[in-house]
mmCIF file of C-alpha atoms and ligand atoms in Angstrom:
data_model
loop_
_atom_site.group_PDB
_atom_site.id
_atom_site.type_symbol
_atom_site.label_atom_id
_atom_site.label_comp_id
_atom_site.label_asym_id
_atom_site.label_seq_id
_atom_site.Cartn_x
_atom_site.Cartn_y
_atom_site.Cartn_z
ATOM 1 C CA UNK A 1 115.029 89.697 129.305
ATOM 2 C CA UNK A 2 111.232 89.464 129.721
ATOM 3 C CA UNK A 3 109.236 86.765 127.748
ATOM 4 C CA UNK A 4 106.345 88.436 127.532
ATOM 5 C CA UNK A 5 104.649 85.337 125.514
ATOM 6 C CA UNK A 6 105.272 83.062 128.306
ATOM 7 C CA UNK A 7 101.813 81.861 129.603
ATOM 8 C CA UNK A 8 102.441 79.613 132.109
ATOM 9 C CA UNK A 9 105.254 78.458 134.250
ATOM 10 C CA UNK A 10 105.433 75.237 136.142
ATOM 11 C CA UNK A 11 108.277 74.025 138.483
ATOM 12 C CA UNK A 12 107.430 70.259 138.952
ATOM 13 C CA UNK A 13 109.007 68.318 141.803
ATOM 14 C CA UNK A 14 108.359 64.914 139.420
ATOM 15 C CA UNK A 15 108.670 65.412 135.567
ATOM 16 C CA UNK A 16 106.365 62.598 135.249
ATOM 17 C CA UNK A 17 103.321 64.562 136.188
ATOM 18 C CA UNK A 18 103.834 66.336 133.443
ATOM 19 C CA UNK A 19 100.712 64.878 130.726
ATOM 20 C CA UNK A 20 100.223 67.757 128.462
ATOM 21 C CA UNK A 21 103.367 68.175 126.854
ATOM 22 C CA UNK A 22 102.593 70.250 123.342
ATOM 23 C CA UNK A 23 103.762 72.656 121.103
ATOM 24 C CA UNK A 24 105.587 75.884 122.921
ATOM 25 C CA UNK A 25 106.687 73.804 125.675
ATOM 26 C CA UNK A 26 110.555 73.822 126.926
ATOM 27 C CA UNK A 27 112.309 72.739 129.924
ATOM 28 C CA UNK A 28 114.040 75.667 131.703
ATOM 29 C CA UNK A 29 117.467 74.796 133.547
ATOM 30 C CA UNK A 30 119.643 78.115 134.209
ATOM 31 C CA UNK A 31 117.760 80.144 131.798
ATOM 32 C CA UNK A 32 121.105 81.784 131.248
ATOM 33 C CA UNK A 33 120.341 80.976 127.251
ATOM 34 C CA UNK A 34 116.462 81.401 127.183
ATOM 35 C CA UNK A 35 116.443 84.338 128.930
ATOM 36 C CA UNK A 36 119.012 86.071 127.013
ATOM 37 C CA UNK A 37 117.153 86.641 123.549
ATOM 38 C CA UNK A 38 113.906 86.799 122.309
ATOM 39 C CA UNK A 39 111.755 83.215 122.355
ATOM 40 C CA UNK A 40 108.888 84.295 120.310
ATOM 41 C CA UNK A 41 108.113 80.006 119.961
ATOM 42 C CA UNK A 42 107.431 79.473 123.114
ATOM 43 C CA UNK A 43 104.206 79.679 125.729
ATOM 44 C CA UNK A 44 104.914 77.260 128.957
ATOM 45 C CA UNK A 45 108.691 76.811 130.484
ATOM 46 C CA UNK A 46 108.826 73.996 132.969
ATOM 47 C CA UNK A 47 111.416 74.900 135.579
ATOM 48 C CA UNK A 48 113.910 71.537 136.415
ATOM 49 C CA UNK A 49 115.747 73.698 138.658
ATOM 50 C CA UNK A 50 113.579 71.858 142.189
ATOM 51 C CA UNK A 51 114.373 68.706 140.867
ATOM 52 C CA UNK A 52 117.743 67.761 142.789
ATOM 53 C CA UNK A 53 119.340 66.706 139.879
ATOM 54 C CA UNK A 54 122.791 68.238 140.398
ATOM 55 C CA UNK A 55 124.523 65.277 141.855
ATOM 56 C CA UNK A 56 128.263 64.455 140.873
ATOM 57 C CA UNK A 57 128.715 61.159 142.924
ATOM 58 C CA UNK A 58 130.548 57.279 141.730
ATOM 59 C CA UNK A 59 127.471 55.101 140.956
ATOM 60 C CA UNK A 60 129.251 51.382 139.695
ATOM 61 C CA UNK A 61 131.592 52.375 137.740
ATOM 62 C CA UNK A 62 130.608 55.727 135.996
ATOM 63 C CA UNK A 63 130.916 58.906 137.050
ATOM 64 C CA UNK A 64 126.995 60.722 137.551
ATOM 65 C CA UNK A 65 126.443 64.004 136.517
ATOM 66 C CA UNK A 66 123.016 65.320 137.042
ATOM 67 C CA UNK A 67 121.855 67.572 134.159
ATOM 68 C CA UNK A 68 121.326 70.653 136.525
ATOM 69 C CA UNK A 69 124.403 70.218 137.968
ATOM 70 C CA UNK A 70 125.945 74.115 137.512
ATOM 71 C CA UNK A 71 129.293 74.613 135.718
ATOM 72 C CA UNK A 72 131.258 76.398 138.455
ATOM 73 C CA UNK A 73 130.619 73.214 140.229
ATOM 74 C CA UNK A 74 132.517 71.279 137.989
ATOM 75 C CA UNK A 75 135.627 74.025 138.126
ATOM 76 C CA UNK A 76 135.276 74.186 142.417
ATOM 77 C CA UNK A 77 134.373 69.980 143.437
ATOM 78 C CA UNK A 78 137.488 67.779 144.969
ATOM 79 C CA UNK A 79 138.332 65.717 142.423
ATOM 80 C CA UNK A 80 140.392 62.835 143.225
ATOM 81 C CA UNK A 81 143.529 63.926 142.151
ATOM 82 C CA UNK A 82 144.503 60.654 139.960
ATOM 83 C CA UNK A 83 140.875 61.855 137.643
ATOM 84 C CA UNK A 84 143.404 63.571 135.367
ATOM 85 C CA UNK A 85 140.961 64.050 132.919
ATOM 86 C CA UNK A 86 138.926 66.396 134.958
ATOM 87 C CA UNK A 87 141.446 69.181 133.786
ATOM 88 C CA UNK A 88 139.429 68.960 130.577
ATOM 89 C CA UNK A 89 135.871 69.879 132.168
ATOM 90 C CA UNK A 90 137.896 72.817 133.747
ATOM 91 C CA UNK A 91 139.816 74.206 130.294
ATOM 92 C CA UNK A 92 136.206 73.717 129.283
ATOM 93 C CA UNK A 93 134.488 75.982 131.618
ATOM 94 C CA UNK A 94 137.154 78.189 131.475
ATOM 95 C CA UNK A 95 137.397 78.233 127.808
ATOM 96 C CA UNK A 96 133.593 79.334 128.093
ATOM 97 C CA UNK A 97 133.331 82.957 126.462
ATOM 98 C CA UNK A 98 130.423 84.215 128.767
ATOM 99 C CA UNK A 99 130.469 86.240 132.055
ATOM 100 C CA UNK A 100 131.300 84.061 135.268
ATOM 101 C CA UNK A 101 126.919 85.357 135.851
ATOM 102 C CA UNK A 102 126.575 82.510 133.059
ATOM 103 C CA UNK A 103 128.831 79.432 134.513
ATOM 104 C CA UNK A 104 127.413 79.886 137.900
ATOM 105 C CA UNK A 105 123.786 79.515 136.312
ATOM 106 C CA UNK A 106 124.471 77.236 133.388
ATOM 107 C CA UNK A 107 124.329 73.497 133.912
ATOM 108 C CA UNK A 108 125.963 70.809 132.218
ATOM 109 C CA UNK A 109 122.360 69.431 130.572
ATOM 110 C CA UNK A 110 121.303 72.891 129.429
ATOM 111 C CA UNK A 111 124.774 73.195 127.464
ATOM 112 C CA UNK A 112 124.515 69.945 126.176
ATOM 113 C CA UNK A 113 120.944 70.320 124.667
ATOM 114 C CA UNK A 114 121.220 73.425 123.997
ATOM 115 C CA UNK A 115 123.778 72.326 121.242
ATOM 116 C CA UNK A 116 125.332 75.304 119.883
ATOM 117 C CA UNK A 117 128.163 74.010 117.212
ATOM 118 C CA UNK A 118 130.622 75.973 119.818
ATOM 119 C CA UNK A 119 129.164 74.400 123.176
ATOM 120 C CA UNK A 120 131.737 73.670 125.516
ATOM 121 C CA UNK A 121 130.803 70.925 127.293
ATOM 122 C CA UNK A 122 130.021 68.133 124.562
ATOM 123 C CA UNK A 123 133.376 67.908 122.905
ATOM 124 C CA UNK A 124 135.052 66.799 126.260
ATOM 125 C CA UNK A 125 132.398 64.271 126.991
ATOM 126 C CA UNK A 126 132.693 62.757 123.556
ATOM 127 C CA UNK A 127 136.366 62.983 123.689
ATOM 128 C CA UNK A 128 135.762 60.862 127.202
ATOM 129 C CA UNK A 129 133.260 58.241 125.592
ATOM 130 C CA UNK A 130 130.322 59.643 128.195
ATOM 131 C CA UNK A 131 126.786 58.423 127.713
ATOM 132 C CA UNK A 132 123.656 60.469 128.509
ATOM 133 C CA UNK A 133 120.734 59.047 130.165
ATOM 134 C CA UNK A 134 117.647 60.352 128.786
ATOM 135 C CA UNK A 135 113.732 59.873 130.118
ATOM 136 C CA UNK A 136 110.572 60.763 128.396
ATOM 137 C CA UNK A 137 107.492 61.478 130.329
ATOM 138 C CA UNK A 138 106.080 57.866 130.117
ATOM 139 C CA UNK A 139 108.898 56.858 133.009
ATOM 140 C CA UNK A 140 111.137 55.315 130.222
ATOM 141 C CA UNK A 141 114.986 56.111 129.782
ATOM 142 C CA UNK A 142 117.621 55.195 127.375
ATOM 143 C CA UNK A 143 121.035 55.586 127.066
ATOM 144 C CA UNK A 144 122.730 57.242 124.546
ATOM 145 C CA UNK A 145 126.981 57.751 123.918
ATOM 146 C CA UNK A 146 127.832 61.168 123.729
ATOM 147 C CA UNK A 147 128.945 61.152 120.011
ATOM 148 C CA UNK A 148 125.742 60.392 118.352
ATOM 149 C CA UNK A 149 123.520 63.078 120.498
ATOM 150 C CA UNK A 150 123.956 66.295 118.737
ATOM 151 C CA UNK A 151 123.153 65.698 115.103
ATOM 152 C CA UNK A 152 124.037 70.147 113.902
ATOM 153 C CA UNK A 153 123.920 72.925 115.306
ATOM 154 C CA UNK A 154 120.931 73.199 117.795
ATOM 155 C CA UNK A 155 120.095 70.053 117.086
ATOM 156 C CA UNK A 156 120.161 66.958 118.944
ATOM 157 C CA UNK A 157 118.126 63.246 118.794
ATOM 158 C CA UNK A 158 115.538 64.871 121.852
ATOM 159 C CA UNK A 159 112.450 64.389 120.996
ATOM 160 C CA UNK A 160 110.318 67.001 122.286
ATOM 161 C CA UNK A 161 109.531 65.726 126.087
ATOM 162 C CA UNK A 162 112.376 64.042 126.332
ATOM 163 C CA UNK A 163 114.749 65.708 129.081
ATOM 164 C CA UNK A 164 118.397 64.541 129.897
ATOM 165 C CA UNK A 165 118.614 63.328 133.338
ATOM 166 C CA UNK A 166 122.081 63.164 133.476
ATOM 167 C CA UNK A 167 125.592 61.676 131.872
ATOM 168 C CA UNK A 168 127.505 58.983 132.893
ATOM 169 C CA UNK A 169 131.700 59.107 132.247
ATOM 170 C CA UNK A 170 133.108 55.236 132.971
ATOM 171 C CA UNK A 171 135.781 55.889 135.987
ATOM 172 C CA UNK A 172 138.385 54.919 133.855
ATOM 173 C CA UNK A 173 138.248 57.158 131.849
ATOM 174 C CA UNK A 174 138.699 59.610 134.158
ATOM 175 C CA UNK A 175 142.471 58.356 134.687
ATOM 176 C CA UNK A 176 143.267 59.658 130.927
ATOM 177 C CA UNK A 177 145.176 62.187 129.608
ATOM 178 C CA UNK A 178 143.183 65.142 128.312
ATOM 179 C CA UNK A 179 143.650 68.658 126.655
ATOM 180 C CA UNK A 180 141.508 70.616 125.702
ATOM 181 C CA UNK A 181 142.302 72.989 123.208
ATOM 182 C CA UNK A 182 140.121 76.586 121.649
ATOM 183 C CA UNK A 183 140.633 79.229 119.378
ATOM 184 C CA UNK A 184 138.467 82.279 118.755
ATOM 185 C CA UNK A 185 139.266 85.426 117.103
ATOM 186 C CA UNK A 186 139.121 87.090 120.663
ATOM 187 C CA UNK A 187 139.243 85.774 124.039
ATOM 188 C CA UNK A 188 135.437 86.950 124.373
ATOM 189 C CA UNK A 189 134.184 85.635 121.098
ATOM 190 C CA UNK A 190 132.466 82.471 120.373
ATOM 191 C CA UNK A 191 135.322 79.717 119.135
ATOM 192 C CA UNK A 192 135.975 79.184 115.634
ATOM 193 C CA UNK A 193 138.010 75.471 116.775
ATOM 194 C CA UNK A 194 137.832 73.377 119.661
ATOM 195 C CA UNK A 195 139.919 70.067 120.137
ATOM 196 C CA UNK A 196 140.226 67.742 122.866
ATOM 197 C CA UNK A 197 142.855 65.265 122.817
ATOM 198 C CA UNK A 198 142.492 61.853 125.314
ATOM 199 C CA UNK A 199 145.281 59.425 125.313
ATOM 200 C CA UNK A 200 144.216 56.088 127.405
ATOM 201 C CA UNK A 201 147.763 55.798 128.960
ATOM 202 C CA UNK A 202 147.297 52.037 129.639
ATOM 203 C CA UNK A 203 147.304 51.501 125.545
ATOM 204 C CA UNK A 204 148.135 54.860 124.203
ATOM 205 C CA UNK A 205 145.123 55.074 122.287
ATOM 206 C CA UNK A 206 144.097 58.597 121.056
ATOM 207 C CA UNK A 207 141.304 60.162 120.569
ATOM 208 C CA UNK A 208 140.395 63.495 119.389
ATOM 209 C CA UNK A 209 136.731 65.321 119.268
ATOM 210 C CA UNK A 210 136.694 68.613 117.413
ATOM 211 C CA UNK A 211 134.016 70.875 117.533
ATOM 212 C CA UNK A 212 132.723 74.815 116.728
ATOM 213 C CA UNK A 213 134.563 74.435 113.187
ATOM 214 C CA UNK A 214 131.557 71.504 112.735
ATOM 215 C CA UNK A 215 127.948 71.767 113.422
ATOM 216 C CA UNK A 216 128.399 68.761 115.948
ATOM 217 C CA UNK A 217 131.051 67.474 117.894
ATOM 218 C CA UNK A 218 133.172 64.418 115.722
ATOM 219 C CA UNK A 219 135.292 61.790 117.068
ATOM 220 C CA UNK A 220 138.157 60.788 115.721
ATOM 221 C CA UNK A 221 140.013 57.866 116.454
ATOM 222 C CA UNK A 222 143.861 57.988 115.803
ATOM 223 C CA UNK A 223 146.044 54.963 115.590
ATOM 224 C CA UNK A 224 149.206 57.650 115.986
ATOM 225 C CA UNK A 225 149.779 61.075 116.266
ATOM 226 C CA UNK A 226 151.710 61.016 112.977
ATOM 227 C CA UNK A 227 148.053 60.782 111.212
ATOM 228 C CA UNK A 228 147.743 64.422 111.816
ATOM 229 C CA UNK A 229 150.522 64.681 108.903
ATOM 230 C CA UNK A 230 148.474 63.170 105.974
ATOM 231 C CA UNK A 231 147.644 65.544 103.508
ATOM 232 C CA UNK A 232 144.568 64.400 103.512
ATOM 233 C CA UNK A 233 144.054 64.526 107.193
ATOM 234 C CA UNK A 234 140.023 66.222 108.072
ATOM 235 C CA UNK A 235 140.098 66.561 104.569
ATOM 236 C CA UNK A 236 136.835 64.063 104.274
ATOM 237 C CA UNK A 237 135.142 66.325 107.101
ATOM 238 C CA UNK A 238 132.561 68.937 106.090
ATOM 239 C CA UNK A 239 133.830 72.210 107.720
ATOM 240 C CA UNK A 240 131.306 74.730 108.498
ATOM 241 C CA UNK A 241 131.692 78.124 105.842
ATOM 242 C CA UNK A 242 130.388 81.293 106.817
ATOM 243 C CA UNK A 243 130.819 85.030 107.200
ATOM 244 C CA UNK A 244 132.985 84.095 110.138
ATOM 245 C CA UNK A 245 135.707 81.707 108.496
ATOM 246 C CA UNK A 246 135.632 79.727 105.764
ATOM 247 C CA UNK A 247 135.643 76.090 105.416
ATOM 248 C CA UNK A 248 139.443 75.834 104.533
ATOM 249 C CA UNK A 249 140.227 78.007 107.816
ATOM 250 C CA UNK A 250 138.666 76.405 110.179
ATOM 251 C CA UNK A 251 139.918 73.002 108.811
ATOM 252 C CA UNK A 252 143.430 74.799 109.197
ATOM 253 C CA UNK A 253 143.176 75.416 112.155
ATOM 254 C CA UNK A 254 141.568 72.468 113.697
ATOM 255 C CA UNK A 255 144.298 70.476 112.387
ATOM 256 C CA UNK A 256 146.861 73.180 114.371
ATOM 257 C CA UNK A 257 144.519 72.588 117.759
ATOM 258 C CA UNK A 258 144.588 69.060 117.445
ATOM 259 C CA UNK A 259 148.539 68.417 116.733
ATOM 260 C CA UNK A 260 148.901 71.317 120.058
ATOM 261 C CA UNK A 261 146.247 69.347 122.207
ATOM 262 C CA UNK A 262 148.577 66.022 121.031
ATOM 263 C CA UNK A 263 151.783 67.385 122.302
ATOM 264 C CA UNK A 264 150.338 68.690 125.326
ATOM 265 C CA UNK A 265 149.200 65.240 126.599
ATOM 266 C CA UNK A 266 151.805 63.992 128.756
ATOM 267 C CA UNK A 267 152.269 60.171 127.650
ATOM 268 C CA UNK A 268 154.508 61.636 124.523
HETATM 269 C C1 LIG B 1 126.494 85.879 126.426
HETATM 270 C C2 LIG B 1 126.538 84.383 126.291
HETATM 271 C C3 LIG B 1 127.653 83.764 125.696
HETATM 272 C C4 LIG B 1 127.725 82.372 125.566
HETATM 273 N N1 LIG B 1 128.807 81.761 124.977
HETATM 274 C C5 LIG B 1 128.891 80.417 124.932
HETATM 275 C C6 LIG B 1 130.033 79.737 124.408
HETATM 276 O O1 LIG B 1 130.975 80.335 123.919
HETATM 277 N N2 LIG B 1 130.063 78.380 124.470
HETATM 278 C C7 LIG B 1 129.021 77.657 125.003
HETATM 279 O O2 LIG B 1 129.100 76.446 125.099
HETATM 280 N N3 LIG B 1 127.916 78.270 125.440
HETATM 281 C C8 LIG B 1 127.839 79.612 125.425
HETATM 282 N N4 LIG B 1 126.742 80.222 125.896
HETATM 283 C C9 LIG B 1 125.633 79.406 126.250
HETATM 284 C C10 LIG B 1 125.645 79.139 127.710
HETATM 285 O O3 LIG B 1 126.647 78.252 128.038
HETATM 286 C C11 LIG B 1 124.268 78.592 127.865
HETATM 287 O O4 LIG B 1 123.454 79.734 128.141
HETATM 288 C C12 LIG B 1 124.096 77.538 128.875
HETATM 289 O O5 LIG B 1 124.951 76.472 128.708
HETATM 290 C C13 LIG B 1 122.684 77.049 128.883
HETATM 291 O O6 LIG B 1 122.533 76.463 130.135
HETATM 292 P P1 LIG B 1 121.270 76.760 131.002
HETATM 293 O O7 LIG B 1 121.307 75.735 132.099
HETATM 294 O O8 LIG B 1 121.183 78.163 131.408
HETATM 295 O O9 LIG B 1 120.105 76.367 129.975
HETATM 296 P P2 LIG B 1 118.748 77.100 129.621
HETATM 297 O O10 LIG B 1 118.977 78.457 129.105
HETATM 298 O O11 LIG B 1 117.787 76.937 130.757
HETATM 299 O O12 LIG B 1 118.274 76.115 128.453
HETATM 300 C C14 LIG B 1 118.979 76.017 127.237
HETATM 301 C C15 LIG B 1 118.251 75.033 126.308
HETATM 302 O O13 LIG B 1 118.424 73.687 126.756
HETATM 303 C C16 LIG B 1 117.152 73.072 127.055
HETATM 304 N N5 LIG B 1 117.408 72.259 128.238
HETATM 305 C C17 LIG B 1 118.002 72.666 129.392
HETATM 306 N N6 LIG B 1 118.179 71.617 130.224
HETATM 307 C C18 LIG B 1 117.689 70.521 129.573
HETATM 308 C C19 LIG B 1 117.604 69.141 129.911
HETATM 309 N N7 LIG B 1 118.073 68.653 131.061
HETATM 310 N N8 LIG B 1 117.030 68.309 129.017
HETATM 311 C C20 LIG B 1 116.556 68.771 127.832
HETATM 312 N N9 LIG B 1 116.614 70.071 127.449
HETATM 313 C C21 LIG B 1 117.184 70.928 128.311
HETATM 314 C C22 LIG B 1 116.186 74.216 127.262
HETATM 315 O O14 LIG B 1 114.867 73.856 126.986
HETATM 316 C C23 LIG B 1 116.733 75.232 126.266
HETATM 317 O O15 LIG B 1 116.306 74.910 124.967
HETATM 318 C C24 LIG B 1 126.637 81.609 126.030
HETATM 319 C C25 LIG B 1 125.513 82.225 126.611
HETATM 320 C C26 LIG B 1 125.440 83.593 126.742
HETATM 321 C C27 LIG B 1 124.198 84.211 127.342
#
């Protein structure tokens, strides 16, 4: 849609030209999410889109991501075939309920920041210990693991300026086992569950993140799948309640997506 409030557009080839960052600013990726619905906050979007950050390439021993790397070409790059984990990304974009318009416009940074409680992509990087790489507009970075970046829904440690650059999965774990598990009401409607499973097949140590039935995506560590028993299993874990499911629901059936994404992975 138009955004008729828009003042000014700028498409930077540095972000660190950028001085006069204030109030009504926002960084514009795909636009596939600020161009779909009214943005009555906003006056100046600074396209990242010219900035060549859509690398996927080894650097040491991480995996690079650039944040304006596009979905679809997550689902379409050769993968080494022993980066079994990579099936995750895919169920991921897959599992995406928008219009194939979307995942060939979205990128990886604008789902991550944009930080719905259902986003997609943020479960399977926490799931796969990834950090993000974050610069603010004075040439600084940090680094920041994947599990403490989204603090709710739509919200996440940025501070405004700040911009993801790009996110960083150690090789290694790229040789786990992954799966990636979602449940909506319909195929087409936003998930009410997501779980993603990653056994380290060396040790057999699980790991689960969960996400959509909790503002942000939570890790949990498991010392054995038999955890998932307990009676009081997720029951410390502040489900979200609303017109949609309750609470006790979504709990249910997070604990049914995480014992399926368990038995899927193939070191059991
Ligand atoms: C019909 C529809 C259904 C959808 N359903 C789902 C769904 O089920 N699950 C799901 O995960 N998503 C869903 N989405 C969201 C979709 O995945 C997002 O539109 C997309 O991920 C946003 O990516 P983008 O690159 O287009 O970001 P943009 O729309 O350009 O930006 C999104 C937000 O992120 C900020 N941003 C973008 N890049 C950066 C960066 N590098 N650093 C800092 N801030 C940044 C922008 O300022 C903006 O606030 C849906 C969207 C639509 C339109």
């Amino acid at each position: 849609m138009d955004l008729l409030n828009i003042k000014t557009y700028l498409r930077p080839h540095d972000v660190q030209t950028i001085s006069n960052w204030g109030e009504g600013w926002a960084w514009l990726a795909g636009g596939t999410w600020i161009f779909s619905e009214p943005q009555p906050h906003l006056k100046v979007l600074v396209d990242i889109q010219c900035l060549d950050w859509s690398e996927i390439e080894v650097q040491e021993d991480n995996l690079v991501i650039g944040a304006t790397c596009p979905l679809i070409k997550l689902l379409h790059y050769p993968w080494p075939s022993e980066w079994t984990a990579v099936e995750g990304f895919k169920s991921a974009i897959s599992a995406l309920a928008a219009s194939l318009k979307v995942i060939n416009m979205a990128t990886v940074g604008g789902n991550i920041c944009l930080a719905l409680s259902v986003g997609t992509i943020a479960p399977i990087m926490v799931a796969l210990n990834a950090t993000y790489e974050i610069w603010n507009l004075n040439r600084e970075s940090r680094q920041v693991a994947a599990k403490e970046f989204q603090l709710g829904s739509r919200q996440t440690i940025l501070q405004p300026s700040e911009i993801l650059r790009r996110v960083l999965i150690p090789v290694e774990n790229l040789k786990w086992q992954v799966n990636y598990q979602r449940f909506g009401i319909a195929a087409s409607d936003p998930a009410l569950a997501i779980a993603v499973s990653a056994c380290n097949p060396d040790n057999l140590q699980l790991r689960c993140a969960i996400a959509a039935s909790v503002p942000a995506p939570r890790l949990l560590e498991l010392k054995t799948d038999v955890e998932t028993l307990h009676p009081r299993f997720l029951q410390d874990i502040d489900f979200i309640d609303n017109a949609k499911a309750s609470a006790t629901y979504r709990r249910e059936v997070t604990q049914v997506l995480i014992r399926r994404s368990l038995q899927q992975l193939k070191v059991f």
